[in-house]
CSV table of N, CA and C in Angstrom, one decimal:
chain,number,residue,atom,x,y,z
A,29,GLY,N,4.0,-2.7,9.2
A,29,GLY,CA,4.4,-3.9,8.6
A,29,GLY,C,6.0,-3.9,8.5
A,30,LEU,N,6.4,-5.0,8.1
A,30,LEU,CA,7.9,-5.2,7.9
A,30,LEU,C,8.4,-4.4,6.7
A,31,THR,N,9.7,-4.1,6.7
A,31,THR,CA,10.3,-3.3,5.7
A,31,THR,C,10.2,-4.0,4.3
A,32,THR,N,10.2,-5.4,4.3
A,32,THR,CA,10.1,-6.1,3.1
A,32,THR,C,8.7,-6.5,2.7
A,33,SER,N,7.7,-6.1,3.4
A,33,SER,CA,6.3,-6.5,3.1
A,33,SER,C,5.9,-6.2,1.7
A,34,ALA,N,6.1,-4.9,1.3
A,34,ALA,CA,5.7,-4.5,-0.1
A,34,ALA,C,6.3,-5.4,-1.2
A,35,GLU,N,7.6,-5.6,-1.0
A,35,GLU,CA,8.3,-6.4,-2.0
A,35,GLU,C,7.9,-7.9,-2.0
A,36,ARG,N,7.6,-8.4,-0.8
A,36,ARG,CA,7.1,-9.8,-0.8
A,36,ARG,C,5.7,-9.9,-1.4
A,37,LEU,N,4.8,-8.9,-1.2
A,37,LEU,CA,3.5,-8.9,-1.8
A,37,LEU,C,3.7,-8.8,-3.4
A,38,ARG,N,4.6,-7.9,-3.8
A,38,ARG,CA,4.8,-7.8,-5.3
A,38,ARG,C,5.3,-9.1,-5.9
A,39,THR,N,6.2,-9.8,-5.2
A,39,THR,CA,6.7,-11.1,-5.7
A,39,THR,C,5.6,-12.1,-5.7
A,40,MET,N,4.8,-12.2,-4.6
A,40,MET,CA,3.7,-13.2,-4.6
A,40,MET,C,2.6,-12.9,-5.7
A,41,LEU,N,2.3,-11.6,-5.8
A,41,LEU,CA,1.3,-11.2,-6.9
A,41,LEU,C,1.9,-11.4,-8.3
A,42,GLY,N,3.1,-11.2,-8.5
A,42,GLY,CA,3.8,-11.4,-9.8
A,42,GLY,C,3.7,-12.9,-10.1
A,43,ASP,N,4.0,-13.8,-9.2
A,43,ASP,CA,3.9,-15.2,-9.4
A,43,ASP,C,2.4,-15.6,-9.8
A,44,PHE,N,1.5,-15.1,-9.0
A,44,PHE,CA,0.1,-15.3,-9.3
A,44,PHE,C,-0.4,-14.9,-10.7
A,45,LEU,N,0.0,-13.6,-11.0
A,45,LEU,CA,-0.4,-13.1,-12.3
A,45,LEU,C,0.2,-13.8,-13.5
A,46,ARG,N,1.5,-14.2,-13.3
A,46,ARG,CA,2.2,-15.0,-14.4
A,46,ARG,C,1.4,-16.3,-14.5
A,47,GLY,N,1.0,-16.9,-13.4
A,47,GLY,CA,0.2,-18.2,-13.5
A,47,GLY,C,-1.1,-18.0,-14.3
A,48,MET,N,-1.6,-16.8,-14.3
A,48,MET,CA,-2.9,-16.5,-15.1
A,48,MET,C,-2.6,-16.1,-16.5
A,49,GLY,N,-1.3,-16.1,-16.9
A,49,GLY,CA,-1.0,-15.7,-18.3
A,49,GLY,C,-0.6,-14.2,-18.5
A,50,PHE,N,-0.5,-13.5,-17.4
A,50,PHE,CA,-0.1,-12.0,-17.5
A,50,PHE,C,1.4,-11.9,-17.5
A,51,VAL,N,1.9,-10.9,-18.2
A,51,VAL,CA,3.3,-10.6,-18.2
A,51,VAL,C,3.4,-9.1,-17.9
A,52,PRO,N,4.5,-8.6,-17.2
A,52,PRO,CA,4.7,-7.2,-17.0
A,52,PRO,C,5.1,-6.5,-18.3
A,53,THR,N,4.7,-5.3,-18.5
A,53,THR,CA,5.1,-4.6,-19.7
A,53,THR,C,6.5,-4.2,-19.6
A,54,ARG,N,7.1,-3.9,-20.7
A,54,ARG,CA,8.5,-3.6,-20.8
A,54,ARG,C,8.8,-2.3,-20.1
A,55,TYR,N,7.9,-1.4,-20.0
A,55,TYR,CA,8.1,0.0,-19.5
A,55,TYR,C,7.7,0.2,-18.1
A,56,ASP,N,6.9,-0.7,-17.5
A,56,ASP,CA,6.5,-0.5,-16.1
A,56,ASP,C,6.1,-1.8,-15.5
A,57,ARG,N,6.9,-2.3,-14.6
A,57,ARG,CA,6.7,-3.6,-14.0
A,57,ARG,C,5.5,-3.7,-13.2
A,58,ASP,N,4.8,-2.6,-12.9
A,58,ASP,CA,3.5,-2.7,-12.2
A,58,ASP,C,2.3,-2.6,-13.1
A,59,VAL,N,2.5,-2.7,-14.4
A,59,VAL,CA,1.4,-2.8,-15.4
A,59,VAL,C,1.6,-4.2,-16.1
A,60,TRP,N,0.5,-5.0,-15.9
A,60,TRP,CA,0.5,-6.4,-16.4
A,60,TRP,C,-0.5,-6.5,-17.5
A,61,MET,N,-0.2,-7.4,-18.5
A,61,MET,CA,-1.1,-7.5,-19.7
A,61,MET,C,-1.1,-9.0,-20.1
A,62,ARG,N,-2.2,-9.4,-20.7
A,62,ARG,CA,-2.3,-10.7,-21.4
A,62,ARG,C,-3.3,-10.6,-22.5
A,63,CYS,N,-3.0,-11.3,-23.6
A,63,CYS,CA,-3.9,-11.4,-24.7
A,63,CYS,C,-5.2,-12.1,-24.3
A,64,ARG,N,-6.3,-11.5,-24.7
A,64,ARG,CA,-7.6,-12.2,-24.4
A,64,ARG,C,-7.7,-13.5,-25.2
A,65,GLU,N,-8.5,-14.4,-24.6
A,65,GLU,CA,-8.8,-15.7,-25.2
A,65,GLU,C,-9.4,-15.5,-26.6
A,66,SER,N,-10.2,-14.5,-26.8
A,66,SER,CA,-10.8,-14.3,-28.1
A,66,SER,C,-9.9,-13.6,-29.1
A,67,ILE,N,-8.7,-13.2,-28.6
A,67,ILE,CA,-7.6,-12.6,-29.4
A,67,ILE,C,-8.1,-11.3,-30.1
A,68,ASP,N,-9.0,-10.6,-29.4
A,68,ASP,CA,-9.4,-9.3,-29.9
A,68,ASP,C,-8.9,-8.1,-29.1
A,69,GLY,N,-7.9,-8.4,-28.3
A,69,GLY,CA,-7.3,-7.3,-27.5
A,69,GLY,C,-6.6,-7.8,-26.3
A,70,TYR,N,-6.3,-6.9,-25.4
A,70,TYR,CA,-5.6,-7.3,-24.2
A,70,TYR,C,-6.4,-6.9,-22.9
A,71,ASP,N,-6.1,-7.7,-21.8
A,71,ASP,CA,-6.6,-7.3,-20.5
A,71,ASP,C,-5.4,-6.7,-19.8
A,72,TYR,N,-5.6,-5.7,-18.9
A,72,TYR,CA,-4.5,-5.1,-18.2
A,72,TYR,C,-4.9,-5.0,-16.7
A,73,ILE,N,-3.8,-5.2,-15.9
A,73,ILE,CA,-4.0,-5.0,-14.5
A,73,ILE,C,-2.8,-4.1,-14.0
A,74,CYS,N,-3.2,-3.0,-13.4
A,74,CYS,CA,-2.2,-2.0,-12.9
A,74,CYS,C,-2.2,-2.2,-11.4
A,75,THR,N,-1.0,-2.2,-10.8
A,75,THR,CA,-0.9,-2.3,-9.4
A,75,THR,C,-0.1,-1.2,-8.8
A,76,HIS,N,-0.5,-0.8,-7.5
A,76,HIS,CA,0.2,0.1,-6.7
A,76,HIS,C,0.1,-0.3,-5.3
A,77,VAL,N,1.1,-0.9,-4.8
A,77,VAL,CA,1.1,-1.6,-3.5
A,77,VAL,C,0.0,-2.6,-3.4
A,78,ASP,N,-1.1,-2.2,-2.7
A,78,ASP,CA,-2.2,-3.1,-2.6
A,78,ASP,C,-3.5,-2.6,-3.3
A,79,ASP,N,-3.3,-1.7,-4.2
A,79,ASP,CA,-4.4,-1.1,-5.0
A,79,ASP,C,-4.3,-1.7,-6.4
A,80,PHE,N,-5.4,-2.0,-7.0
A,80,PHE,CA,-5.4,-2.5,-8.4
A,80,PHE,C,-6.4,-1.8,-9.3
A,81,LYS,N,-6.0,-1.7,-10.5
A,81,LYS,CA,-6.9,-1.2,-11.6
A,81,LYS,C,-7.0,-2.2,-12.7
A,82,ILE,N,-8.2,-2.7,-12.9
A,82,ILE,CA,-8.4,-3.8,-13.9
A,82,ILE,C,-9.0,-3.2,-15.2
A,83,VAL,N,-8.4,-3.3,-16.3
A,83,VAL,CA,-9.0,-2.9,-17.6
A,83,VAL,C,-9.2,-4.1,-18.4
A,84,SER,N,-10.5,-4.4,-18.6
A,84,SER,CA,-10.9,-5.7,-19.3
A,84,SER,C,-12.3,-5.5,-19.8
A,85,THR,N,-12.6,-6.3,-20.8
A,85,THR,CA,-14.0,-6.3,-21.3
A,85,THR,C,-14.9,-7.0,-20.3
A,86,ASN,N,-14.4,-7.9,-19.5
A,86,ASN,CA,-15.2,-8.6,-18.5
A,86,ASN,C,-14.3,-8.8,-17.2
A,87,PRO,N,-14.1,-7.8,-16.4
A,87,PRO,CA,-13.2,-7.9,-15.3
A,87,PRO,C,-13.7,-9.0,-14.2
A,88,ASP,N,-14.9,-9.3,-14.2
A,88,ASP,CA,-15.4,-10.3,-13.2
A,88,ASP,C,-14.9,-11.7,-13.5
A,89,ARG,N,-14.5,-11.9,-14.8
A,89,ARG,CA,-14.0,-13.2,-15.2
A,89,ARG,C,-12.5,-13.3,-14.8
A,90,THR,N,-11.9,-12.1,-14.6
A,90,THR,CA,-10.5,-12.1,-14.2
A,90,THR,C,-10.3,-12.2,-12.7
A,91,PHE,N,-11.0,-11.4,-12.0
A,91,PHE,CA,-11.0,-11.3,-10.5
A,91,PHE,C,-12.4,-11.1,-10.0
A,92,VAL,N,-12.6,-11.4,-8.7
A,92,VAL,CA,-13.9,-11.0,-8.1
A,92,VAL,C,-13.7,-9.5,-7.8
A,93,VAL,N,-14.5,-8.6,-8.4
A,93,VAL,CA,-14.4,-7.2,-8.2
A,93,VAL,C,-15.3,-6.8,-7.0
A,94,LYS,N,-14.7,-6.4,-5.9
A,94,LYS,CA,-15.6,-6.1,-4.7
A,94,LYS,C,-16.2,-4.8,-4.8
A,95,SER,N,-15.5,-3.8,-5.4
A,95,SER,CA,-16.1,-2.5,-5.5
A,95,SER,C,-15.4,-1.7,-6.6
A,96,VAL,N,-16.1,-0.7,-7.1
A,96,VAL,CA,-15.5,0.2,-8.0
A,96,VAL,C,-15.7,1.6,-7.4
A,97,GLY,N,-14.6,2.1,-6.8
A,97,GLY,CA,-14.7,3.4,-6.1
A,97,GLY,C,-14.7,4.6,-7.1
A,98,PRO,N,-15.1,5.7,-6.6
A,98,PRO,CA,-15.1,6.9,-7.5
A,98,PRO,C,-13.7,7.5,-7.7
A,99,HIS,N,-12.7,7.1,-6.8
A,99,HIS,CA,-11.4,7.6,-6.9
A,99,HIS,C,-10.4,6.5,-6.8
A,100,TYR,N,-9.3,6.7,-7.6
A,100,TYR,CA,-8.2,5.7,-7.6
A,100,TYR,C,-6.9,6.4,-7.8
A,101,LEU,N,-6.0,6.5,-6.9
A,101,LEU,CA,-4.7,7.1,-7.0
A,101,LEU,C,-4.8,8.5,-7.7
A,102,GLY,N,-5.7,9.3,-7.1
A,102,GLY,CA,-5.8,10.7,-7.6
A,102,GLY,C,-6.6,10.9,-8.8
A,103,ASN,N,-7.3,9.9,-9.3
A,103,ASN,CA,-8.2,10.0,-10.5
A,103,ASN,C,-9.6,9.8,-10.1
A,104,ASP,N,-10.5,10.5,-10.8
A,104,ASP,CA,-11.9,10.3,-10.6
A,104,ASP,C,-12.4,9.4,-11.7
A,105,PHE,N,-13.4,8.5,-11.3
A,105,PHE,CA,-14.0,7.6,-12.3
A,105,PHE,C,-15.5,7.8,-12.3
A,106,ARG,N,-16.1,7.9,-13.4
A,106,ARG,CA,-17.5,8.0,-13.6
A,106,ARG,C,-18.1,7.2,-14.7
A,107,TRP,N,-19.2,6.5,-14.5
A,107,TRP,CA,-19.8,5.7,-15.5
A,107,TRP,C,-20.8,6.6,-16.3
A,108,GLU,N,-20.5,6.7,-17.6
A,108,GLU,CA,-21.4,7.5,-18.5
A,108,GLU,C,-22.4,6.6,-19.1
A,109,LYS,N,-23.6,6.6,-18.5
A,109,LYS,CA,-24.6,5.6,-18.9
A,109,LYS,C,-25.0,5.7,-20.4
A,110,GLN,N,-25.2,6.9,-20.8
A,110,GLN,CA,-25.7,7.1,-22.2
A,110,GLN,C,-24.7,6.6,-23.3
A,111,GLU,N,-23.4,6.8,-22.9
A,111,GLU,CA,-22.3,6.4,-23.9
A,111,GLU,C,-21.8,5.0,-23.6
A,112,ASP,N,-22.2,4.4,-22.5
A,112,ASP,CA,-21.8,3.0,-22.1
A,112,ASP,C,-20.3,2.9,-21.9
A,113,LEU,N,-19.7,3.8,-21.2
A,113,LEU,CA,-18.3,3.8,-20.9
A,113,LEU,C,-17.9,4.5,-19.7
A,114,TRP,N,-16.7,4.2,-19.2
A,114,TRP,CA,-16.1,4.8,-18.0
A,114,TRP,C,-15.3,6.0,-18.4
A,115,THR,N,-15.4,7.1,-17.7
A,115,THR,CA,-14.5,8.2,-18.0
A,115,THR,C,-13.6,8.4,-16.7
A,116,THR,N,-12.5,9.0,-17.0
A,116,THR,CA,-11.5,9.3,-15.9
A,116,THR,C,-11.1,10.8,-15.9
A,117,GLY,N,-10.8,11.4,-14.8
A,117,GLY,CA,-10.4,12.7,-14.7
A,117,GLY,C,-9.7,13.0,-13.4
A,118,CYS,N,-9.5,14.3,-13.1
A,118,CYS,CA,-8.8,14.6,-11.9
A,118,CYS,C,-9.5,15.9,-11.2
A,119,LYS,N,-10.8,16.0,-11.3
A,119,LYS,CA,-11.5,17.2,-10.7
A,119,LYS,C,-11.3,17.3,-9.2
A,120,LYS,N,-11.3,16.1,-8.5
A,120,LYS,CA,-11.2,16.2,-7.1
A,120,LYS,C,-9.9,16.8,-6.6
A,121,TYR,N,-8.9,16.6,-7.3
A,121,TYR,CA,-7.6,17.2,-6.9
A,121,TYR,C,-7.2,18.4,-7.8
């Protein structure tokens, strides 16, 4: 790709997320947040080039989630069925 491709993607994505009510955090411009409509917390989207991590009570309402892989940027993800939650770790690396 072109030298400027990553920055152009970041700019386009930033415009899109701002249009959805997200704002970048003060400490990391690749972590976006917005207050939920129910005002009971925040939804977060973390970006790294063209990879995304969505933290939300209902991510399918935010974006169409095509897949949840077992690994993301060096982290392992596992669904703990009995506890009804996702866990993260780094056993693979």
